[in-house]
Short mmCIF file of C-alpha atoms and ligand atoms in Angstrom, two decimals:
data_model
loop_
_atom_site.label_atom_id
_atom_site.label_comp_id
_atom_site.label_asym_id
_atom_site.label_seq_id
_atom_site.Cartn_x
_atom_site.Cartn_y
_atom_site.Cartn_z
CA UNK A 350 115.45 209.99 152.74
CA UNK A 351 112.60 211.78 151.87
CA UNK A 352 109.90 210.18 149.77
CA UNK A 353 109.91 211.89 146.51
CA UNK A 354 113.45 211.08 146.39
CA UNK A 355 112.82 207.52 146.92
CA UNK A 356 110.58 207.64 144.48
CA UNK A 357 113.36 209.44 141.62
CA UNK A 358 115.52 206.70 142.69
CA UNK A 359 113.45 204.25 141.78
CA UNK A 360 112.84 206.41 138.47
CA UNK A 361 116.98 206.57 137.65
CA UNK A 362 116.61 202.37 138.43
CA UNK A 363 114.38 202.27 136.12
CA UNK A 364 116.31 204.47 133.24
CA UNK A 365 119.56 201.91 134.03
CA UNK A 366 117.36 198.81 133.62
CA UNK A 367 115.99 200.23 130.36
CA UNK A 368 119.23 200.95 129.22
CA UNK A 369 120.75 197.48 130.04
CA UNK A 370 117.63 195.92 128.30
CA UNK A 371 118.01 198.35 125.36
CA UNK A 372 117.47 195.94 121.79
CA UNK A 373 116.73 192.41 123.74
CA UNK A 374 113.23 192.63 123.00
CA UNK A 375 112.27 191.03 126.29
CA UNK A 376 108.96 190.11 127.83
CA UNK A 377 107.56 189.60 131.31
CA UNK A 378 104.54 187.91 132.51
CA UNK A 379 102.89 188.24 135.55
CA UNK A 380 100.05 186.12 137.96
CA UNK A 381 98.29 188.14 140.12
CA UNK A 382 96.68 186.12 143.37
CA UNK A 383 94.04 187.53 145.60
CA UNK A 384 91.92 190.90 145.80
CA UNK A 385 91.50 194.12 143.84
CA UNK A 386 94.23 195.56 145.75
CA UNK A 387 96.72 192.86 144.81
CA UNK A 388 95.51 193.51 141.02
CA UNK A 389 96.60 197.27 141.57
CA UNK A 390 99.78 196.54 142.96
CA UNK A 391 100.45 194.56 139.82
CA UNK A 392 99.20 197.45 138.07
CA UNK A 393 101.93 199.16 139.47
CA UNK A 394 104.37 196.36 139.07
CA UNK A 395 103.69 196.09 135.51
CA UNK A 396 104.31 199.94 134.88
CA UNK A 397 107.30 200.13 136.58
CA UNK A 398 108.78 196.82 134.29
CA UNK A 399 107.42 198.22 130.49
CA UNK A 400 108.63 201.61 131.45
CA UNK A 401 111.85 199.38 131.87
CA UNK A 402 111.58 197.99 128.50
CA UNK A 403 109.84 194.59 129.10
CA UNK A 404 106.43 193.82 126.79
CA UNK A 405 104.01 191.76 128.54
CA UNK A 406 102.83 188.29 127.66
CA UNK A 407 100.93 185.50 128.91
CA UNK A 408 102.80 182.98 127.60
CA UNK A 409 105.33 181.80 130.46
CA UNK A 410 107.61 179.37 128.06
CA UNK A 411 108.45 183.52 126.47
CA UNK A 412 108.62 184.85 129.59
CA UNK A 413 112.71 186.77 130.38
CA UNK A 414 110.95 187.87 133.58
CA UNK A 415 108.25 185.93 135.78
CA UNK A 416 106.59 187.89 138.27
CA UNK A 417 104.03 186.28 141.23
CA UNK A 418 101.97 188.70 143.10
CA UNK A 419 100.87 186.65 146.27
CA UNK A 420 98.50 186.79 148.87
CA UNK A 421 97.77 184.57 151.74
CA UNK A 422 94.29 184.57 152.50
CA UNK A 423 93.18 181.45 151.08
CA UNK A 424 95.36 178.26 151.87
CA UNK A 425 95.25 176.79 147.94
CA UNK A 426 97.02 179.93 146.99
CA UNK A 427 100.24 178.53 148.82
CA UNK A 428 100.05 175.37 146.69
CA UNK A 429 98.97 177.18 143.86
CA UNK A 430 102.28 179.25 144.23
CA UNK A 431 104.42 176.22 144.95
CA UNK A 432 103.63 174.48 141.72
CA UNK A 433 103.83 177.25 139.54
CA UNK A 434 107.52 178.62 141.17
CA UNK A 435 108.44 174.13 140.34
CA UNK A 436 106.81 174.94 136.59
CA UNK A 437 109.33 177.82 136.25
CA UNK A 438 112.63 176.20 137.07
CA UNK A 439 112.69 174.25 133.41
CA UNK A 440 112.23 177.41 131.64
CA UNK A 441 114.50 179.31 133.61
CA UNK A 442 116.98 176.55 132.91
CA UNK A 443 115.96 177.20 129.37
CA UNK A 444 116.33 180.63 128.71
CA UNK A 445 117.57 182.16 131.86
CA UNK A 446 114.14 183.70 133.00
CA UNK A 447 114.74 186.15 136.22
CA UNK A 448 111.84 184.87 138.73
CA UNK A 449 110.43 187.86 140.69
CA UNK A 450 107.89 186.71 143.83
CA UNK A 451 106.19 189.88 145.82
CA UNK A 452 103.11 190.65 147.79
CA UNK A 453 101.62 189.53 151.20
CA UNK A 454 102.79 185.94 151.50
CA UNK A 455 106.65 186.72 151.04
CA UNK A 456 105.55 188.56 154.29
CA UNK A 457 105.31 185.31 155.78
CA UNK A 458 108.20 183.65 157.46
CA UNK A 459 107.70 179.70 156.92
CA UNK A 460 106.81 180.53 153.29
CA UNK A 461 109.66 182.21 152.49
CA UNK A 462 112.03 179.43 154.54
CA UNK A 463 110.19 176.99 152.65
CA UNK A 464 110.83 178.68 148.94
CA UNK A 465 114.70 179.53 150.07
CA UNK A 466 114.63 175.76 151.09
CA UNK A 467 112.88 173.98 148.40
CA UNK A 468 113.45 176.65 145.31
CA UNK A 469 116.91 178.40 145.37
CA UNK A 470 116.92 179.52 141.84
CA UNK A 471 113.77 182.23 142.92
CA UNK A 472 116.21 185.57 142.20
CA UNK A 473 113.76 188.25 143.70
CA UNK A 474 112.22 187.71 146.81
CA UNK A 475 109.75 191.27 147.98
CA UNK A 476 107.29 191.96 150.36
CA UNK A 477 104.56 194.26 150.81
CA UNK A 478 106.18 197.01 151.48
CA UNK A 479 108.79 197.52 149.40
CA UNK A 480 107.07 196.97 145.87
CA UNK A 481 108.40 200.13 145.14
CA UNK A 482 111.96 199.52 145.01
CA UNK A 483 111.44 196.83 142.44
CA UNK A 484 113.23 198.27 139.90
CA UNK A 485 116.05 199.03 142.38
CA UNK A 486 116.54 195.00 143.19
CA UNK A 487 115.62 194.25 139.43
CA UNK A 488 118.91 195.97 138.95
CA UNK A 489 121.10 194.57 141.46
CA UNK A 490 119.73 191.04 140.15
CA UNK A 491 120.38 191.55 136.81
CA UNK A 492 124.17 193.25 137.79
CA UNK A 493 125.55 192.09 140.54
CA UNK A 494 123.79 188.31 140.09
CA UNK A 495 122.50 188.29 143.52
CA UNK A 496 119.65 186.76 145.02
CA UNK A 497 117.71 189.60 146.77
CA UNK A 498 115.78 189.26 149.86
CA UNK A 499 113.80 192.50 150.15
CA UNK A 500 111.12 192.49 152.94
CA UNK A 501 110.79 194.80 155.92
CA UNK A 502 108.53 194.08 158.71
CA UNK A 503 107.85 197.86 159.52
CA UNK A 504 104.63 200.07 157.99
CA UNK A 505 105.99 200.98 154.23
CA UNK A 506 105.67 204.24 153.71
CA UNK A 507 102.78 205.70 150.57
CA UNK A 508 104.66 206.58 147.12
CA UNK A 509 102.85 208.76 144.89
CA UNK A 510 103.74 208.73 141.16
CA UNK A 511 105.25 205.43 140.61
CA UNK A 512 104.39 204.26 137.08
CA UNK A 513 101.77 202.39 136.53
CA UNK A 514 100.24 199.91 133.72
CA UNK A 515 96.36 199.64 134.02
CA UNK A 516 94.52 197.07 132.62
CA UNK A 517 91.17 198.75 131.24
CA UNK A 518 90.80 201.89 129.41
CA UNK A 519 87.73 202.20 131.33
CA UNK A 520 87.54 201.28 134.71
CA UNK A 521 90.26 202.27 137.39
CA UNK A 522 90.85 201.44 140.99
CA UNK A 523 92.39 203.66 142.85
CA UNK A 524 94.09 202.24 146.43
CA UNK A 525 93.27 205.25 148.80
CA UNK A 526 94.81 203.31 152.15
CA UNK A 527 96.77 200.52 152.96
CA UNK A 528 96.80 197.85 156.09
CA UNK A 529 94.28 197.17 158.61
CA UNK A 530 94.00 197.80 162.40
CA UNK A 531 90.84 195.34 163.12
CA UNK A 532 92.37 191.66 163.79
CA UNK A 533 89.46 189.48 162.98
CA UNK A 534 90.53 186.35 164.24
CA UNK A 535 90.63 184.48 160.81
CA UNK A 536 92.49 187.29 158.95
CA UNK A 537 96.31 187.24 157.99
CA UNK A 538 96.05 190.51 156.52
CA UNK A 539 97.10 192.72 159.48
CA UNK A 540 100.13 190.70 159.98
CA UNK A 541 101.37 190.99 156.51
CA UNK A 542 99.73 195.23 155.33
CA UNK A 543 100.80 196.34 158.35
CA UNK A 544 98.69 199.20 160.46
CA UNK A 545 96.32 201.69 158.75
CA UNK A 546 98.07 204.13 156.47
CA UNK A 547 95.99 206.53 154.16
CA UNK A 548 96.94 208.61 151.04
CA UNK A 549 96.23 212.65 151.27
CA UNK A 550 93.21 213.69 149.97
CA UNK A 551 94.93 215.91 147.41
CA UNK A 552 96.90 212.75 146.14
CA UNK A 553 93.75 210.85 145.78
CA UNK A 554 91.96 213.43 143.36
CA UNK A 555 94.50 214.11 141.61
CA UNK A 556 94.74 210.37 140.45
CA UNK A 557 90.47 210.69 139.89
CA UNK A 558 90.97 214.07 137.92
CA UNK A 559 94.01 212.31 135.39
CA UNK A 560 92.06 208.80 134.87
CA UNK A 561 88.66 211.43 134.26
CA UNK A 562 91.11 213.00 131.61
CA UNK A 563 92.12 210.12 130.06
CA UNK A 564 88.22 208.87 129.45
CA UNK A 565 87.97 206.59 132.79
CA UNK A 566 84.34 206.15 133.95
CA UNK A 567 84.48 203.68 136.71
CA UNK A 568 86.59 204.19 139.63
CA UNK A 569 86.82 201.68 142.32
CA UNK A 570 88.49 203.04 145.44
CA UNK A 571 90.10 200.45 147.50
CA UNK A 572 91.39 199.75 150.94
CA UNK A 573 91.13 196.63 153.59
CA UNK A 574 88.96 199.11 155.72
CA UNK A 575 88.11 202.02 153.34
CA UNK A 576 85.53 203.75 155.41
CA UNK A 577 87.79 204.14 158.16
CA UNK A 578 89.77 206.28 155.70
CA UNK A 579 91.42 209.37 157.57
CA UNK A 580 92.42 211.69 155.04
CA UNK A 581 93.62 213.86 158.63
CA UNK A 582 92.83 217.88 159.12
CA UNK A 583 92.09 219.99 155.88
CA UNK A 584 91.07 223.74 155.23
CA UNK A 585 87.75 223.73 153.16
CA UNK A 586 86.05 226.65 152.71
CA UNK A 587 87.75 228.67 155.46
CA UNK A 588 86.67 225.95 158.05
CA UNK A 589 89.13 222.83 159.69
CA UNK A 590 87.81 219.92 159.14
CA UNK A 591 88.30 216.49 160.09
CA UNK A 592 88.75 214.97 155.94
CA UNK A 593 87.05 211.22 156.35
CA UNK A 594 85.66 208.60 153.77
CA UNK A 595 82.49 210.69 153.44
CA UNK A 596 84.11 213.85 152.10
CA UNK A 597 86.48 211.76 149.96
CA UNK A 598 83.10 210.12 147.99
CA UNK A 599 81.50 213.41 147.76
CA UNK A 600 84.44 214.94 145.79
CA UNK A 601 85.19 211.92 143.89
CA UNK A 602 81.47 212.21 142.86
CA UNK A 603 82.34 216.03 141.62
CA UNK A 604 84.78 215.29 139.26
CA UNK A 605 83.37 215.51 136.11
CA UNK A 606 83.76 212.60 133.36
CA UNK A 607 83.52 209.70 135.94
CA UNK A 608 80.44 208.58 136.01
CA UNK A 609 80.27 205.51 138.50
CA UNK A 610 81.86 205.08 142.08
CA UNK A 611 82.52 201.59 143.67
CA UNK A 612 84.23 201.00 146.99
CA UNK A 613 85.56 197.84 148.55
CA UNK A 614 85.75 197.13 151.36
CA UNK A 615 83.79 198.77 153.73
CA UNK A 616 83.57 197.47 157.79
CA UNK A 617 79.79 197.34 159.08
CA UNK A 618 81.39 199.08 162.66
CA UNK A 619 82.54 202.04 160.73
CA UNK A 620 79.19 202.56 158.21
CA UNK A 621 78.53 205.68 159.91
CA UNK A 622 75.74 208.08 159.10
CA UNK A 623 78.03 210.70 157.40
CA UNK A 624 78.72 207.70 155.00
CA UNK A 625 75.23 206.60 154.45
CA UNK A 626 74.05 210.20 153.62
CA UNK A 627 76.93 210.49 150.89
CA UNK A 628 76.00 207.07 149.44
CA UNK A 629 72.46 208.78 149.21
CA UNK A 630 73.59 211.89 147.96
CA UNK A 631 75.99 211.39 145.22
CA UNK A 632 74.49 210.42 142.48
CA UNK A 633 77.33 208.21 140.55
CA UNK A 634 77.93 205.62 143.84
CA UNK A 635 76.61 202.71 143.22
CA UNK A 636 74.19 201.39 145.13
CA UNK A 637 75.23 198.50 145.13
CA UNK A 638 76.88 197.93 148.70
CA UNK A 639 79.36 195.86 149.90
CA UNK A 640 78.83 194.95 153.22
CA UNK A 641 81.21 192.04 154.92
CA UNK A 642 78.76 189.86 157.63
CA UNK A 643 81.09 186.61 157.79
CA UNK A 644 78.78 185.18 160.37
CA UNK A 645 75.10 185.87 161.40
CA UNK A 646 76.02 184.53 165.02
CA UNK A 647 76.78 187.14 167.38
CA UNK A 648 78.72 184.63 169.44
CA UNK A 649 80.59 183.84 166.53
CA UNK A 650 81.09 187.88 165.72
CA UNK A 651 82.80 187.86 168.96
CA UNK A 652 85.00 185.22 168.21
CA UNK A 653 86.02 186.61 165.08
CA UNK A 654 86.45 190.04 166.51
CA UNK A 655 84.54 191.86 164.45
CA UNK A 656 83.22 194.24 166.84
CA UNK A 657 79.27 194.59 165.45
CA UNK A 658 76.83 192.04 166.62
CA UNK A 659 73.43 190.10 164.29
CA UNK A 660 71.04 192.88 165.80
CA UNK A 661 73.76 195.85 164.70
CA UNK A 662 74.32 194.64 161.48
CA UNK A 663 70.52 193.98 161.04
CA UNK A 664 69.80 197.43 162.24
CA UNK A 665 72.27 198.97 159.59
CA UNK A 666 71.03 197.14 156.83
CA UNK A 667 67.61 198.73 157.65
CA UNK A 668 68.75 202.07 158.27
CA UNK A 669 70.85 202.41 154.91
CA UNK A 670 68.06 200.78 153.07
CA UNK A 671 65.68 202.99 154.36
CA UNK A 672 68.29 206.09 153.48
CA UNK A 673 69.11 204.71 150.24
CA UNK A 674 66.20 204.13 147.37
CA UNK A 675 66.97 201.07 145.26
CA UNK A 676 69.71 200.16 147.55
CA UNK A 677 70.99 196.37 147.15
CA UNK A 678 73.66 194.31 149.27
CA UNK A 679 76.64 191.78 148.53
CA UNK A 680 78.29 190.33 151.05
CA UNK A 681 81.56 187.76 152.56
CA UNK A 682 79.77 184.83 154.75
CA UNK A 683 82.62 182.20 156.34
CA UNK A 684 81.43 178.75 156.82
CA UNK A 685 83.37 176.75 159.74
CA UNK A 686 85.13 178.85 161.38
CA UNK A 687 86.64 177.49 164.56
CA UNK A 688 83.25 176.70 167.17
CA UNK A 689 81.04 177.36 164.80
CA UNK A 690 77.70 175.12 166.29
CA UNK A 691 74.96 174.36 164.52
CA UNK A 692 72.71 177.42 165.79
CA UNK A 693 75.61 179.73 164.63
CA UNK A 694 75.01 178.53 161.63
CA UNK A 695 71.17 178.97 161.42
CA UNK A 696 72.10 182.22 162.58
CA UNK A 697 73.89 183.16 159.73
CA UNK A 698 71.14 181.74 157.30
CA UNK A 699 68.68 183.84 159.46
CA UNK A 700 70.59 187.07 158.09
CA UNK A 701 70.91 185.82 154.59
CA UNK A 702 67.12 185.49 154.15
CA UNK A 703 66.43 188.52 155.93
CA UNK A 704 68.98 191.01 153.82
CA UNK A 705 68.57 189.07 150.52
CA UNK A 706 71.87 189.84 149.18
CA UNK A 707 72.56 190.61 145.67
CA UNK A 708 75.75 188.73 145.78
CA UNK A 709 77.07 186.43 148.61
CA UNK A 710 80.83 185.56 148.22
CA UNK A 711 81.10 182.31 149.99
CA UNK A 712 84.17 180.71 151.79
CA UNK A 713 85.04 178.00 153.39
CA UNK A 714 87.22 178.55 156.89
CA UNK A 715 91.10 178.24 156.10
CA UNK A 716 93.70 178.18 158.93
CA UNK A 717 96.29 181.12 158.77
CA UNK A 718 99.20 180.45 160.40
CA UNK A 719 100.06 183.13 162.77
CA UNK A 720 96.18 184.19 163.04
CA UNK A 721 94.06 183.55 166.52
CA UNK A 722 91.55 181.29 164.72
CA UNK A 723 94.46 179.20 164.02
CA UNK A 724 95.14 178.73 167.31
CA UNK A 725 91.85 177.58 168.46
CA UNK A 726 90.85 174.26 169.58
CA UNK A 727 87.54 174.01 168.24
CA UNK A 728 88.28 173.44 165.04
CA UNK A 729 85.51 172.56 162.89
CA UNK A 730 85.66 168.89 160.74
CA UNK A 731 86.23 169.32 157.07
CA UNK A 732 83.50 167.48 156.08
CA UNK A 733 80.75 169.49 158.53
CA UNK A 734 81.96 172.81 156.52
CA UNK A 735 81.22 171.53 153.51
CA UNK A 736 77.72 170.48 154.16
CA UNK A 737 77.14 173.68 155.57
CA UNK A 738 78.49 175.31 152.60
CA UNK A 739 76.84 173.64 149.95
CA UNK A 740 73.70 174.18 152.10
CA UNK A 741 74.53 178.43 152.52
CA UNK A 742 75.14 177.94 148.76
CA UNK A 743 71.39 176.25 148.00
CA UNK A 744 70.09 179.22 150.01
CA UNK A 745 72.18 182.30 148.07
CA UNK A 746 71.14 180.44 145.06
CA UNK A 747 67.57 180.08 145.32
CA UNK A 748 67.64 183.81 146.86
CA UNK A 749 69.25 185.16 143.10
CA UNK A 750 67.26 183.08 140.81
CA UNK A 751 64.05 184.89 142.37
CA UNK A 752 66.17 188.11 142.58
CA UNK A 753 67.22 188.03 138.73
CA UNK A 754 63.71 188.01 137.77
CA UNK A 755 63.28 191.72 138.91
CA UNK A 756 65.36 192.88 136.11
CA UNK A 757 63.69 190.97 133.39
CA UNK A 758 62.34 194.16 130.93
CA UNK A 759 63.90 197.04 132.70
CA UNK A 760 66.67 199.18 130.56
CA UNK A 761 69.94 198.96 132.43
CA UNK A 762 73.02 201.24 131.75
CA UNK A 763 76.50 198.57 131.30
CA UNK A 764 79.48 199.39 131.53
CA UNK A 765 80.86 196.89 128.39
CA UNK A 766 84.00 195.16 129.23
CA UNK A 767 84.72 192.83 126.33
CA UNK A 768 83.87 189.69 124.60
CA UNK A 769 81.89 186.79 126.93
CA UNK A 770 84.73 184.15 127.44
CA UNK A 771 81.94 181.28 127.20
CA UNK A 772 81.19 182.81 123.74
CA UNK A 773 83.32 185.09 121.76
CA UNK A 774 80.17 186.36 119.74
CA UNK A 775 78.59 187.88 122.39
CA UNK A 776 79.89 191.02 124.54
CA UNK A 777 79.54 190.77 128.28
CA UNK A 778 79.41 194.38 130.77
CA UNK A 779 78.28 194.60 134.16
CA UNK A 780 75.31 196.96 135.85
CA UNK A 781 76.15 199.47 138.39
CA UNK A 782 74.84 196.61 140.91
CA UNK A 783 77.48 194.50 139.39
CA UNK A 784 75.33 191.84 137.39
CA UNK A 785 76.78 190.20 134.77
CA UNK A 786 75.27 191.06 131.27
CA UNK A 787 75.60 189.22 128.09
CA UNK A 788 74.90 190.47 124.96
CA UNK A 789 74.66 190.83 120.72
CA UNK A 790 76.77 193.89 119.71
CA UNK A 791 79.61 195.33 118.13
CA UNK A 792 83.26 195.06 119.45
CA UNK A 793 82.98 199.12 118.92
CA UNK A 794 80.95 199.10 122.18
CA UNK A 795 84.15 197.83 124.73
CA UNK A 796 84.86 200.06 126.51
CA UNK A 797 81.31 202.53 126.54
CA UNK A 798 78.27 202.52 129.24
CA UNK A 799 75.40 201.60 126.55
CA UNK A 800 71.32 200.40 127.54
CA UNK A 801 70.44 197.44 126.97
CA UNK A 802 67.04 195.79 127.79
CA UNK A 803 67.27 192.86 130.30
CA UNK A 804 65.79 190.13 128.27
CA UNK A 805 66.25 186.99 130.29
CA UNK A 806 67.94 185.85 133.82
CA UNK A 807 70.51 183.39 134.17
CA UNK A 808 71.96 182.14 137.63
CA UNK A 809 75.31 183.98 137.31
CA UNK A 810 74.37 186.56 134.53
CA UNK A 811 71.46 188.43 132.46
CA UNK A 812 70.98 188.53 128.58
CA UNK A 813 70.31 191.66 127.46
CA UNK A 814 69.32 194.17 124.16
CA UNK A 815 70.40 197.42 122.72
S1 SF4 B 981 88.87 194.12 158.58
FE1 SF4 B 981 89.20 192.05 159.35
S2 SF4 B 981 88.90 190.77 157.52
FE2 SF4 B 981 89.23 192.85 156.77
S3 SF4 B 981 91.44 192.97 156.38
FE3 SF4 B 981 91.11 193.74 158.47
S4 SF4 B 981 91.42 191.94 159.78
FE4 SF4 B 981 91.11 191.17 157.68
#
């Protein structure tokens, strides 16, 4: 079957669920677990079930449909899962809820034994791959009364135009490839995305060029790998050429109305100089740069196959900065992971004082089942992780105090995203290197890119002016 027509089948699924739903007034929540790439298959999720007449809310207890969007990365999200699915089972009792669990940990095996096991009322069971026929096994659930197990262990294929629900009027992210080919040791993710798969180019802008039209002007384009994006042979100007990350951020950067570019994430092997030179040349990337290290230790790099080694990454850092004016870092940093010594750790504080990152997102080693790392002896003691965390942490800390002090009076252009949680007078945006602003102003302003003067520094955000 070809894929368009997959894709109208889903579309007539959705037309008979709407119809059987027709007058019931029903609502669906949904928890999304995990990275920006879980959020926009949620995104999609969520179009697919209001264009089947379900309103959303956050309130579970209302809920006629419960959705979980998984992922397996971190080890709490299993438990996390686990007691919400328990949480569930008096409300379904209640009020007949349908409970709906996708994403990369139905991918799994033991986790799915353990929910058929331990939670038999779950009625949709998905995996990663066939999101899109959710509103094909929505049906069958809600018809037939039959527990679906839908999870294939083979590449999905891409479907274009499925329906989808964003959450900002503002800020998009747009998924240009799916799965990963790299292995690090630690990582479930290959096991459960499958191999690299990425959208046409033509697909890709087109999505850019609608979300321009409809007043977007931040688009985040996502993938596990994204700079090994292979958008395959295309005709441009007359001339074959081989259509790769680089020429996908250069147009992106053309289409007029967006007006600031994000990617995540990027691998340091594949930062290659036709990707540094776009960075430099388009003018709406942020330079902000996301730039995974996970260990300064290239002993530990070759443990946790990630192909690059302390003296490459060092030497890329110092070859973009020098490429890129104004550029700034973030990074991932794993503490623990299995043979980690004590000089692999100095190694990785070595980095983090020479780079002075922007942002450091910090984690603590997790066994994955099924992973290498899992399988290694060495495993390092709970307790040793943890003071080597909280001492990475003092580090990044110290490192962003002195770094937040650099902003103090310049003007800053923010991207407003709504009211500050921590105080509902106050709006909150971010910068295009991704720092948190608070500030006085009216509601009108959600949803612009304003100035504002950075007045004072915080440890995890600015205060700033119009
Ligand atoms: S590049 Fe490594 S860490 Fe990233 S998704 Fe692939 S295997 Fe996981």
């Amino acid at each position: 079957m070809s894929k368009v027509n997959e894709v109208e089948i889903q579309k007539q699924y959705i037309e008979k669920v709407k119809e059987m739903n027709k007058g019931k007034k029903l609502k669906y929540t949904i928890l999304t677990m995990g990275c920006q790439l879980n959020e926009n298959d949620s995104e999609k999720l969520s179009g697919m079930v209001e264009q089947m007449g379900y309103t959303k809310t956050e309130n579970a207890e209302e809920a006629d449909l419960a959705l979980f969007n998984t992922c397996c990365v971190r080890e709490n999200a299993e438990d996390k899962l686990f007691g919400k699915v328990g949480e569930l089972k008096r409300i379904k009792e209640k009020r007949g809820t349908i409970i709906a669990i996708g994403g990369c940990m139905m991918q799994e095996k033991h986790i799915t034994d353990k929910l058929h096991e331990s939670y038999p009322y779950i009625d949709i069971i998905f995996g990663t791959h066939t999101l899109h026929k959710f509103p094909e096994d929505l049906y069958i659930s809600i018809k037939e009364k039959n527990k679906i197990d839908d999870i294939i262990n083979i590449d999905g294929e891409i479907y274009e135009n499925l329906p989808i629900k964003r959450d900002s009027k503002i800020k998009a992210s747009v998924t240009i490839m799916y799965g990963c080919n790299n292995f690090c040791s630690y990582c479930i993710v290959p096991y459960v995305r499958g191999r690299e798969r990425s959208r046409k180019p033509e697909d890709i802008l087109k999505e850019v060029k609608e979300l321009a039209q409809n007043g977007y002007k931040e688009i985040t384009l996502l993938g596990q790998n994204v700079n090994s994006y292979d958008g395959g042979e295309i005709n441009k100007n007359g001339k074959t050429i081989k259509y790769k990350f680089a020429n996908l951020l250069r147009d992106v950067n053309n289409i007029e109305g967006i007006e600031r570019i994000r990617f995540v994430s990027p691998h340091p092997k594949d930062f290659t100089d036709d990707v540094i030179e776009a960075i430099r040349d388009c003018d709406k990337v942020c330079k902000l740069i996301h730039l995974p290290l996970q260990s300064g230790s290239t002993n530990m790099l070759k443990i946790m196959n990630r192909k690059y080694t302390k003296e490459q990454y060092l030497e890329l850092v110092r070859k973009m900065k020098e490429q890129i004016p104004n550029l700034v870092l973030s990074t991932d940093i794993i503490v623990g992971f299995a043979g980690e010594t004590e000089d692999d750790f100095e190694e990785t504080l070595d980095v983090v004082r020479k780079v002075k990152f922007e942002q450091v997102y910090m984690f603590i080693y997790s066994r994955r089942v099924g992973t290498l790392g899992d399988k290694m002896e060495n495993q390092i003691p709970e307790e040793i992780k943890h003071k080597r965390f909280d001492r990475l942490k003092e580090l990044v800390e110290s490192q962003i105090e002195e770094n937040n002090k650099k902003y103090i009076g310049t003007i800053q252009k923010v991207l407003v995203e709504g009211t500050s949680k921590n105080n509902p007078n106050m709006l909150t945006g971010r910068t295009g290197s991704n720092k948190v602003v608070v500030f006085e102003g009216s509601k009108d302003l959600v949803d612009t890119i304003i100035e504002l003067k950075i007045v004072s520094e915080h440890m995890w955000y600015l205060k700033g002016k119009i």
